[in-house]
mmCIF file of C-alpha atoms in Angstrom:
data_model
loop_
_atom_site.group_PDB
_atom_site.id
_atom_site.type_symbol
_atom_site.label_atom_id
_atom_site.label_comp_id
_atom_site.label_asym_id
_atom_site.label_seq_id
_atom_site.Cartn_x
_atom_site.Cartn_y
_atom_site.Cartn_z
ATOM 1 C CA MET A 1 0.000 0.000 0.000
ATOM 2 C CA PRO A 2 1.413 3.369 -0.977
ATOM 3 C CA GLY A 3 1.048 5.571 2.036
ATOM 4 C CA PHE A 4 -1.569 4.911 4.699
ATOM 5 C CA PRO A 5 -1.660 1.321 5.996
ATOM 6 C CA GLU A 6 -3.930 2.378 8.895
ATOM 7 C CA TYR A 7 -6.624 3.418 6.376
ATOM 8 C CA ASP A 8 -8.917 0.479 7.059
ATOM 9 C CA SER A 9 -8.755 0.930 10.839
ATOM 10 C CA TYR A 10 -10.901 4.076 10.487
ATOM 11 C CA ASP A 11 -14.564 4.354 9.650
ATOM 12 C CA ALA A 12 -15.798 7.060 7.261
ATOM 13 C CA LEU A 13 -16.363 9.612 10.024
ATOM 14 C CA GLY A 14 -12.893 8.902 11.358
ATOM 15 C CA LEU A 15 -11.309 9.529 7.965
ATOM 16 C CA GLY A 16 -13.323 12.726 7.606
ATOM 17 C CA GLU A 17 -12.016 13.922 10.964
ATOM 18 C CA LEU A 18 -8.438 13.318 9.801
ATOM 19 C CA VAL A 19 -9.044 15.369 6.654
ATOM 20 C CA ARG A 20 -10.591 18.246 8.615
ATOM 21 C CA ALA A 21 -7.688 18.216 11.073
ATOM 22 C CA GLY A 22 -5.185 18.399 8.225
ATOM 23 C CA GLN A 23 -3.568 15.116 9.240
ATOM 24 C CA ILE A 24 -4.114 13.680 5.766
ATOM 25 C CA SER A 25 -5.483 15.001 2.491
ATOM 26 C CA SER A 26 -8.467 13.734 0.562
ATOM 27 C CA GLY A 27 -6.131 13.120 -2.358
ATOM 28 C CA GLU A 28 -4.032 10.770 -0.252
ATOM 29 C CA LEU A 29 -7.152 8.866 0.812
ATOM 30 C CA VAL A 30 -8.286 8.585 -2.798
ATOM 31 C CA GLU A 31 -4.907 7.218 -3.870
ATOM 32 C CA GLU A 32 -5.023 4.690 -1.026
ATOM 33 C CA CYS A 33 -8.486 3.600 -2.138
ATOM 34 C CA ILE A 34 -7.379 3.268 -5.763
ATOM 35 C CA ALA A 35 -4.347 1.207 -4.758
ATOM 36 C CA ARG A 36 -6.554 -1.137 -2.756
ATOM 37 C CA ILE A 37 -9.003 -1.547 -5.635
ATOM 38 C CA GLU A 38 -6.133 -2.422 -7.949
ATOM 39 C CA LYS A 39 -4.807 -4.954 -5.433
ATOM 40 C CA VAL A 40 -7.997 -6.805 -4.484
ATOM 41 C CA ASN A 41 -10.390 -6.445 -7.405
ATOM 42 C CA LEU A 42 -8.662 -9.176 -9.380
ATOM 43 C CA HIS A 43 -9.616 -11.560 -6.563
ATOM 44 C CA ILE A 44 -13.074 -10.378 -5.469
ATOM 45 C CA ASN A 45 -14.403 -8.680 -8.644
ATOM 46 C CA SER A 46 -16.365 -6.055 -6.722
ATOM 47 C CA VAL A 47 -15.636 -2.935 -8.810
ATOM 48 C CA VAL A 48 -17.045 -2.753 -12.345
ATOM 49 C CA PHE A 49 -16.363 0.835 -13.411
ATOM 50 C CA GLU A 50 -13.531 3.115 -12.343
ATOM 51 C CA LEU A 51 -13.965 6.832 -11.610
ATOM 52 C CA PHE A 52 -10.342 7.374 -10.650
ATOM 53 C CA GLU A 53 -9.670 10.592 -12.561
ATOM 54 C CA THR A 54 -13.011 12.093 -11.543
ATOM 55 C CA ALA A 55 -12.220 11.258 -7.915
ATOM 56 C CA ARG A 56 -8.778 12.812 -8.152
ATOM 57 C CA ALA A 57 -10.287 15.974 -9.619
ATOM 58 C CA ARG A 58 -12.982 16.204 -6.916
ATOM 59 C CA SER A 59 -10.499 15.655 -4.100
ATOM 60 C CA ALA A 60 -8.321 18.444 -5.519
ATOM 61 C CA ALA A 61 -11.112 20.909 -6.338
ATOM 62 C CA GLY A 62 -13.057 20.625 -3.085
ATOM 63 C CA PHE A 63 -15.825 18.557 -1.576
ATOM 64 C CA GLY A 64 -17.627 20.871 0.848
ATOM 65 C CA ASP A 65 -17.754 20.629 4.613
ATOM 66 C CA GLY A 66 -20.130 17.699 5.069
ATOM 67 C CA PRO A 67 -19.522 15.035 7.715
ATOM 68 C CA PHE A 68 -17.720 12.802 5.209
ATOM 69 C CA ALA A 69 -15.777 15.556 3.435
ATOM 70 C CA GLY A 70 -12.990 14.060 1.356
ATOM 71 C CA VAL A 71 -13.742 10.402 2.151
ATOM 72 C CA PRO A 72 -13.622 7.787 -0.665
ATOM 73 C CA PHE A 73 -16.972 6.203 -1.517
ATOM 74 C CA LEU A 74 -18.274 3.581 -3.949
ATOM 75 C CA VAL A 75 -21.631 3.647 -5.753
ATOM 76 C CA LYS A 76 -23.634 0.540 -6.638
ATOM 77 C CA ASP A 77 -24.182 0.293 -10.399
ATOM 78 C CA LEU A 78 -27.966 0.258 -10.161
ATOM 79 C CA ILE A 79 -30.651 2.985 -10.008
ATOM 80 C CA GLN A 80 -28.404 5.905 -9.070
ATOM 81 C CA ARG A 81 -27.356 7.942 -12.100
ATOM 82 C CA ILE A 82 -24.106 9.841 -12.485
ATOM 83 C CA PRO A 83 -24.015 12.105 -15.558
ATOM 84 C CA GLY A 84 -21.610 10.780 -18.166
ATOM 85 C CA VAL A 85 -20.983 7.497 -16.331
ATOM 86 C CA PRO A 86 -22.461 4.182 -17.572
ATOM 87 C CA THR A 87 -25.330 2.672 -15.579
ATOM 88 C CA GLN A 88 -25.355 -0.969 -16.686
ATOM 89 C CA GLU A 89 -27.328 -2.671 -13.891
ATOM 90 C CA GLY A 90 -25.329 -5.894 -14.235
ATOM 91 C CA SER A 91 -27.004 -6.540 -17.592
ATOM 92 C CA ASN A 92 -25.751 -6.978 -21.139
ATOM 93 C CA PHE A 93 -28.892 -5.191 -22.304
ATOM 94 C CA PHE A 94 -27.771 -1.991 -20.576
ATOM 95 C CA LYS A 95 -24.070 -2.406 -21.401
ATOM 96 C CA GLY A 96 -22.612 0.993 -22.236
ATOM 97 C CA TRP A 97 -25.806 2.958 -21.572
ATOM 98 C CA THR A 98 -24.799 6.341 -20.188
ATOM 99 C CA PRO A 99 -27.230 8.796 -18.557
ATOM 100 C CA THR A 100 -26.989 12.554 -18.810
ATOM 101 C CA ASP A 101 -29.057 13.270 -15.711
ATOM 102 C CA GLU A 102 -28.364 12.906 -11.989
ATOM 103 C CA THR A 103 -30.454 11.286 -9.266
ATOM 104 C CA ASN A 104 -31.305 13.222 -6.118
ATOM 105 C CA LEU A 105 -29.897 10.677 -3.680
ATOM 106 C CA TYR A 106 -26.564 10.687 -5.503
ATOM 107 C CA ARG A 107 -26.504 14.483 -5.189
ATOM 108 C CA ARG A 108 -27.162 14.189 -1.443
ATOM 109 C CA TRP A 109 -24.281 11.741 -1.124
ATOM 110 C CA LEU A 110 -22.054 14.304 -2.812
ATOM 111 C CA ASP A 111 -23.352 17.005 -0.474
ATOM 112 C CA SER A 112 -22.268 14.834 2.471
ATOM 113 C CA GLY A 113 -18.713 15.287 1.193
ATOM 114 C CA VAL A 114 -17.881 11.829 -0.123
ATOM 115 C CA VAL A 115 -15.624 11.325 -3.132
ATOM 116 C CA PRO A 116 -16.964 8.589 -5.459
ATOM 117 C CA VAL A 117 -14.048 6.497 -6.725
ATOM 118 C CA ALA A 118 -15.785 3.634 -8.570
ATOM 119 C CA LYS A 119 -19.044 1.785 -9.202
ATOM 120 C CA THR A 120 -19.704 -1.646 -7.734
ATOM 121 C CA ALA A 121 -21.130 -4.912 -9.021
ATOM 122 C CA THR A 122 -24.782 -5.870 -8.714
ATOM 123 C CA SER A 123 -26.820 -8.869 -9.737
ATOM 124 C CA GLU A 124 -28.725 -8.299 -12.981
ATOM 125 C CA LEU A 125 -31.365 -5.614 -12.316
ATOM 126 C CA GLY A 126 -30.759 -6.272 -8.616
ATOM 127 C CA LEU A 127 -32.863 -9.433 -8.663
ATOM 128 C CA LEU A 128 -30.745 -12.101 -6.974
ATOM 129 C CA PRO A 129 -29.095 -12.361 -3.536
ATOM 130 C CA VAL A 130 -25.796 -13.278 -5.218
ATOM 131 C CA VAL A 131 -23.749 -11.374 -7.806
ATOM 132 C CA GLU A 132 -23.077 -13.747 -10.703
ATOM 133 C CA THR A 133 -23.732 -11.980 -14.003
ATOM 134 C CA ASP A 134 -23.012 -12.650 -17.650
ATOM 135 C CA LEU A 135 -21.792 -9.053 -17.938
ATOM 136 C CA HIS A 136 -19.276 -8.891 -15.101
ATOM 137 C CA GLY A 137 -18.881 -12.408 -13.695
ATOM 138 C CA VAL A 138 -18.852 -13.532 -10.062
ATOM 139 C CA THR A 139 -18.262 -11.246 -7.076
ATOM 140 C CA ARG A 140 -16.529 -13.117 -4.261
ATOM 141 C CA ASN A 141 -16.456 -12.778 -0.500
ATOM 142 C CA PRO A 142 -13.104 -11.345 0.675
ATOM 143 C CA TRP A 143 -13.260 -13.420 3.862
ATOM 144 C CA MET A 144 -13.417 -16.667 1.874
ATOM 145 C CA LEU A 145 -13.093 -16.453 -1.895
ATOM 146 C CA ASP A 146 -15.118 -19.583 -2.616
ATOM 147 C CA ARG A 147 -18.177 -18.034 -0.912
ATOM 148 C CA THR A 148 -20.610 -15.405 -2.136
ATOM 149 C CA ALA A 149 -20.551 -11.804 -0.973
ATOM 150 C CA GLY A 150 -24.347 -11.826 -1.173
ATOM 151 C CA GLY A 151 -26.480 -9.546 -3.290
ATOM 152 C CA SER A 152 -27.723 -7.673 -4.911
ATOM 153 C CA SER A 153 -25.327 -5.096 -3.393
ATOM 154 C CA GLY A 154 -22.544 -7.673 -3.299
ATOM 155 C CA GLY A 155 -19.946 -5.457 -4.921
ATOM 156 C CA SER A 156 -20.415 -2.815 -2.261
ATOM 157 C CA GLY A 157 -20.405 -5.369 0.545
ATOM 158 C CA ALA A 158 -17.246 -7.073 -0.694
ATOM 159 C CA SER A 159 -15.484 -3.723 -1.162
ATOM 160 C CA VAL A 160 -16.220 -2.520 2.363
ATOM 161 C CA ALA A 161 -15.296 -5.884 3.889
ATOM 162 C CA ALA A 162 -12.012 -5.887 1.953
ATOM 163 C CA GLY A 163 -11.049 -2.469 3.320
ATOM 164 C CA VAL A 164 -11.325 -0.669 -0.026
ATOM 165 C CA VAL A 165 -13.699 1.920 1.463
ATOM 166 C CA PRO A 166 -15.395 2.283 4.841
ATOM 167 C CA MET A 167 -18.782 2.872 3.203
ATOM 168 C CA ALA A 168 -20.491 2.086 -0.115
ATOM 169 C CA SER A 169 -24.007 2.463 -1.442
ATOM 170 C CA GLY A 170 -26.644 -0.216 -1.757
ATOM 171 C CA GLY A 171 -30.331 -0.690 -2.389
ATOM 172 C CA ASP A 172 -32.689 -3.169 -0.748
ATOM 173 C CA GLY A 173 -35.972 -4.514 -2.115
ATOM 174 C CA GLY A 174 -35.870 -8.024 -0.671
ATOM 175 C CA GLY A 175 -32.651 -8.080 1.333
ATOM 176 C CA SER A 176 -30.130 -6.529 -1.054
ATOM 177 C CA ILE A 177 -28.434 -4.444 1.644
ATOM 178 C CA ARG A 178 -29.042 -6.847 4.505
ATOM 179 C CA VAL A 179 -27.896 -10.028 2.723
ATOM 180 C CA PRO A 180 -24.419 -8.775 1.721
ATOM 181 C CA ALA A 181 -24.063 -7.143 5.139
ATOM 182 C CA SER A 182 -24.682 -10.550 6.694
ATOM 183 C CA CYS A 183 -22.392 -12.395 4.277
ATOM 184 C CA CYS A 184 -19.562 -9.883 4.668
ATOM 185 C CA GLY A 185 -19.816 -9.072 8.384
ATOM 186 C CA LEU A 186 -20.985 -5.470 7.966
ATOM 187 C CA PHE A 187 -23.736 -3.175 9.200
ATOM 188 C CA GLY A 188 -26.582 -2.940 6.704
ATOM 189 C CA HIS A 189 -29.688 -0.878 7.429
ATOM 190 C CA LYS A 190 -32.709 -0.730 5.125
ATOM 191 C CA PRO A 191 -34.457 2.593 5.814
ATOM 192 C CA SER A 192 -38.236 2.946 5.879
ATOM 193 C CA ARG A 193 -39.828 3.554 2.489
ATOM 194 C CA ALA A 194 -39.517 7.169 1.304
ATOM 195 C CA ARG A 195 -36.996 7.955 4.032
ATOM 196 C CA ASN A 196 -34.486 8.640 1.246
ATOM 197 C CA PRO A 197 -35.481 10.231 -2.091
ATOM 198 C CA SER A 198 -36.064 8.248 -5.293
ATOM 199 C CA GLY A 199 -36.349 11.126 -7.790
ATOM 200 C CA PRO A 200 -36.252 12.763 -10.125
ATOM 201 C CA ILE A 201 -36.323 9.832 -12.552
ATOM 202 C CA ALA A 202 -38.722 7.727 -10.467
ATOM 203 C CA SER A 203 -41.097 8.344 -7.594
ATOM 204 C CA GLU A 204 -40.431 4.890 -6.130
ATOM 205 C CA HIS A 205 -38.706 1.636 -7.054
ATOM 206 C CA TRP A 206 -40.312 -1.808 -7.196
ATOM 207 C CA SER A 207 -43.643 -0.430 -5.940
ATOM 208 C CA CYS A 208 -41.932 0.926 -2.811
ATOM 209 C CA TYR A 209 -40.112 -2.344 -1.996
ATOM 210 C CA VAL A 210 -36.727 -0.716 -2.606
ATOM 211 C CA ALA A 211 -34.998 1.627 -0.181
ATOM 212 C CA GLU A 212 -31.475 2.859 -0.849
ATOM 213 C CA HIS A 213 -28.785 3.614 1.684
ATOM 214 C CA VAL A 214 -25.249 2.404 2.490
ATOM 215 C CA LEU A 215 -23.280 -0.561 3.812
ATOM 216 C CA THR A 216 -20.782 0.330 6.527
ATOM 217 C CA ARG A 217 -18.453 -1.117 9.131
ATOM 218 C CA THR A 218 -19.895 1.047 11.925
ATOM 219 C CA VAL A 219 -23.405 1.954 13.003
ATOM 220 C CA ARG A 220 -22.504 5.612 13.400
ATOM 221 C CA ASP A 221 -21.468 5.967 9.745
ATOM 222 C CA SER A 222 -24.830 4.606 8.637
ATOM 223 C CA ALA A 223 -26.724 6.888 11.019
ATOM 224 C CA VAL A 224 -24.850 10.050 10.044
ATOM 225 C CA MET A 225 -25.238 9.322 6.336
ATOM 226 C CA LEU A 226 -28.977 8.871 6.840
ATOM 227 C CA ASP A 227 -29.047 12.236 8.613
ATOM 228 C CA ALA A 228 -27.371 13.708 5.531
ATOM 229 C CA THR A 229 -29.687 12.165 2.937
ATOM 230 C CA HIS A 230 -33.151 11.645 4.393
ATOM 231 C CA GLY A 231 -36.195 13.674 3.466
ATOM 232 C CA PRO A 232 -38.638 13.809 0.544
ATOM 233 C CA ASP A 233 -38.003 15.269 -2.877
ATOM 234 C CA ASP A 234 -40.398 16.683 -5.467
ATOM 235 C CA THR A 235 -41.344 13.275 -6.877
ATOM 236 C CA THR A 236 -42.146 11.555 -3.574
ATOM 237 C CA PRO A 237 -45.785 10.293 -3.581
ATOM 238 C CA TYR A 238 -45.701 9.771 0.201
ATOM 239 C CA PHE A 239 -43.233 10.495 2.958
ATOM 240 C CA ALA A 240 -41.763 8.789 5.984
ATOM 241 C CA ALA A 241 -42.845 10.078 9.375
ATOM 242 C CA PRO A 242 -40.628 12.880 10.711
ATOM 243 C CA ILE A 243 -38.098 11.886 13.335
ATOM 244 C CA VAL A 244 -37.367 13.505 16.683
ATOM 245 C CA GLY A 245 -33.711 14.488 16.923
ATOM 246 C CA THR A 246 -31.211 12.820 14.609
ATOM 247 C CA PHE A 247 -30.369 9.278 13.637
ATOM 248 C CA ALA A 248 -26.864 9.807 14.995
ATOM 249 C CA GLU A 249 -28.283 10.752 18.396
ATOM 250 C CA ALA A 250 -30.537 7.698 18.361
ATOM 251 C CA ALA A 251 -27.636 5.417 17.447
ATOM 252 C CA GLY A 252 -25.550 6.748 20.330
ATOM 253 C CA ARG A 253 -28.276 6.489 22.952
ATOM 254 C CA ASP A 254 -28.800 3.482 25.208
ATOM 255 C CA PRO A 255 -32.216 2.077 24.287
ATOM 256 C CA ARG A 256 -34.963 1.490 26.775
ATOM 257 C CA PRO A 257 -35.811 -2.194 27.353
ATOM 258 C CA LEU A 258 -37.360 -3.525 24.158
ATOM 259 C CA ARG A 259 -39.622 -6.449 23.288
ATOM 260 C CA ILE A 260 -37.733 -8.401 20.636
ATOM 261 C CA ALA A 261 -39.071 -11.387 18.729
ATOM 262 C CA PHE A 262 -36.759 -13.545 16.637
ATOM 263 C CA HIS A 263 -37.303 -16.301 14.122
ATOM 264 C CA SER A 264 -34.563 -18.433 12.565
ATOM 265 C CA ASP A 265 -36.586 -20.609 10.192
ATOM 266 C CA PRO A 266 -36.762 -19.623 6.496
ATOM 267 C CA ALA A 267 -39.850 -17.968 5.063
ATOM 268 C CA PHE A 268 -39.750 -20.349 2.097
ATOM 269 C CA PRO A 269 -38.709 -24.023 1.811
ATOM 270 C CA ALA A 270 -34.959 -24.043 2.399
ATOM 271 C CA THR A 271 -32.285 -25.320 4.752
ATOM 272 C CA VAL A 272 -30.665 -22.920 7.201
ATOM 273 C CA HIS A 273 -26.983 -23.604 7.837
ATOM 274 C CA PRO A 274 -26.331 -24.439 11.511
ATOM 275 C CA ASP A 275 -23.796 -21.596 11.735
ATOM 276 C CA CYS A 276 -26.439 -19.095 10.622
ATOM 277 C CA LYS A 277 -28.983 -20.436 13.081
ATOM 278 C CA ALA A 278 -26.400 -20.265 15.872
ATOM 279 C CA ALA A 279 -25.582 -16.662 14.949
ATOM 280 C CA VAL A 280 -29.249 -15.665 15.271
ATOM 281 C CA GLU A 281 -29.506 -17.391 18.629
ATOM 282 C CA ASP A 282 -26.275 -15.752 19.832
ATOM 283 C CA ALA A 283 -27.629 -12.330 18.871
ATOM 284 C CA ALA A 284 -30.896 -13.038 20.680
ATOM 285 C CA ARG A 285 -28.984 -14.167 23.767
ATOM 286 C CA LEU A 286 -26.889 -10.996 23.731
ATOM 287 C CA CYS A 287 -30.014 -8.828 23.520
ATOM 288 C CA ALA A 288 -31.470 -10.659 26.510
ATOM 289 C CA GLU A 289 -28.255 -10.150 28.470
ATOM 290 C CA LEU A 290 -28.518 -6.425 27.725
ATOM 291 C CA GLY A 291 -31.867 -6.341 29.499
ATOM 292 C CA HIS A 292 -34.333 -6.721 26.638
ATOM 293 C CA HIS A 293 -37.313 -9.087 26.603
ATOM 294 C CA VAL A 294 -36.522 -11.654 23.893
ATOM 295 C CA GLU A 295 -38.630 -14.553 22.691
ATOM 296 C CA GLU A 296 -38.696 -16.871 19.702
ATOM 297 C CA VAL A 297 -41.925 -16.714 17.712
ATOM 298 C CA SER A 298 -43.318 -17.938 14.421
ATOM 299 C CA PRO A 299 -44.774 -15.239 12.143
ATOM 300 C CA GLY A 300 -47.575 -17.613 11.194
ATOM 301 C CA HIS A 301 -48.116 -16.192 7.714
ATOM 302 C CA ASP A 302 -49.037 -18.137 4.590
ATOM 303 C CA THR A 303 -45.649 -18.491 2.906
ATOM 304 C CA VAL A 304 -47.144 -19.665 -0.400
ATOM 305 C CA ALA A 305 -49.442 -16.647 -0.612
ATOM 306 C CA LEU A 306 -46.587 -14.368 0.388
ATOM 307 C CA GLY A 307 -44.336 -15.801 -2.310
ATOM 308 C CA ARG A 308 -46.988 -15.451 -5.001
ATOM 309 C CA ALA A 309 -47.780 -11.870 -4.036
ATOM 310 C CA PHE A 310 -44.105 -10.938 -3.993
ATOM 311 C CA LEU A 311 -43.528 -12.454 -7.439
ATOM 312 C CA VAL A 312 -46.534 -10.637 -8.910
ATOM 313 C CA VAL A 313 -45.177 -7.278 -7.795
ATOM 314 C CA LEU A 314 -41.601 -8.175 -8.720
ATOM 315 C CA GLY A 315 -42.528 -9.488 -12.160
ATOM 316 C CA ALA A 316 -44.577 -6.406 -12.994
ATOM 317 C CA ASN A 317 -41.743 -4.104 -12.007
ATOM 318 C CA VAL A 318 -39.091 -6.053 -13.909
ATOM 319 C CA ALA A 319 -41.294 -6.028 -17.008
ATOM 320 C CA ALA A 320 -41.750 -2.271 -16.628
ATOM 321 C CA GLU A 321 -38.014 -1.746 -16.135
ATOM 322 C CA ILE A 322 -37.165 -3.710 -19.271
ATOM 323 C CA HIS A 323 -39.837 -1.791 -21.204
ATOM 324 C CA GLU A 324 -38.281 1.476 -20.025
ATOM 325 C CA GLY A 325 -34.906 0.108 -21.073
ATOM 326 C CA GLU A 326 -36.265 -0.502 -24.554
ATOM 327 C CA GLN A 327 -37.087 3.203 -24.795
ATOM 328 C CA LEU A 328 -33.621 4.149 -23.551
ATOM 329 C CA ARG A 329 -31.853 1.715 -25.889
ATOM 330 C CA SER A 330 -34.194 2.319 -28.848
ATOM 331 C CA ARG A 331 -34.563 -1.400 -29.517
ATOM 332 C CA ARG A 332 -36.595 -4.375 -28.430
ATOM 333 C CA ALA A 333 -35.338 -6.576 -25.619
ATOM 334 C CA ARG A 334 -34.658 -10.218 -26.438
ATOM 335 C CA SER A 335 -34.283 -13.220 -24.182
ATOM 336 C CA LYS A 336 -30.588 -13.531 -25.075
ATOM 337 C CA ASP A 337 -30.002 -10.013 -23.674
ATOM 338 C CA PHE A 338 -30.719 -11.240 -20.137
ATOM 339 C CA GLN A 339 -29.960 -14.077 -17.775
ATOM 340 C CA LEU A 340 -32.637 -16.759 -17.616
ATOM 341 C CA MET A 341 -33.958 -15.797 -14.167
ATOM 342 C CA THR A 342 -34.360 -12.167 -15.214
ATOM 343 C CA TRP A 343 -36.238 -13.058 -18.382
ATOM 344 C CA VAL A 344 -38.527 -15.520 -16.583
ATOM 345 C CA THR A 345 -39.308 -12.877 -13.948
ATOM 346 C CA ARG A 346 -40.098 -10.414 -16.724
ATOM 347 C CA MET A 347 -42.497 -12.950 -18.289
ATOM 348 C CA LEU A 348 -44.341 -13.215 -14.969
ATOM 349 C CA GLY A 349 -45.098 -9.494 -15.269
#
């Protein structure tokens, strides 16, 4: 590593504090991030598009005085648009498509002070909980390269876990922040719907299933970034309830005793690995030791009906997304443009 081996011992707020104190420059952090991408990406395949020169220019020109001023950041290659930068969504159909407009949440990330250095891998259209695409290949878990980093925000999860950045963006419709956070040993919070903006291109994503935020190594980074980005925009058809105080204050406050229910059986027919079940039980035990009321319960819902309802909504939204893509690409979509699961899901819609 070229100059700052302690880089990955800091979270994003910690790096921002170093920049503000003049102990290190944003440019030095960006170069450290780039060096780490170049070292690990061959092994984990988490970065799919480099923004190195743009990052160098931003770190030199200025990045405001936000809480993460000057800190390297990675952006998931799905939904969020950066003018002049391809948005390919893990799909051959969108390969090379480059927007000219900018999404509001991306602008709020910039206003927080971060310096985007690259875009990260996603499953095709964000559908699967693993990142294995025809366009970019397999994203691997840095803790064990023969295991998945999860998905659909697997590129972001793998990058944070590998120490490339302390924080990277993700989106979550059915676990796409939470799954890679679990696989990679990170903190992944899915905000309430409409807590963060979806505009101006869309008013919501996947009929409000999707919420976008970040994957981090610390809770405080996630909370402070949510403080920086939350709130409606002009396209929001509904809004999340206002909060009292800040998310950072809430994250730093000892909670009152809570009633916590946990459930370690899968919602659909599947086998849970004993290690995963033990991890859930360990977490429940820890919560009880902290003074909370914890009990194991069964949700009792009709899993077949739930699965059908989810697929109806998902299929309709994938079909709509591919139809929109046809307008953007000025050509009809064909089955060979997509992976089989994506095309089948589209047919359901």
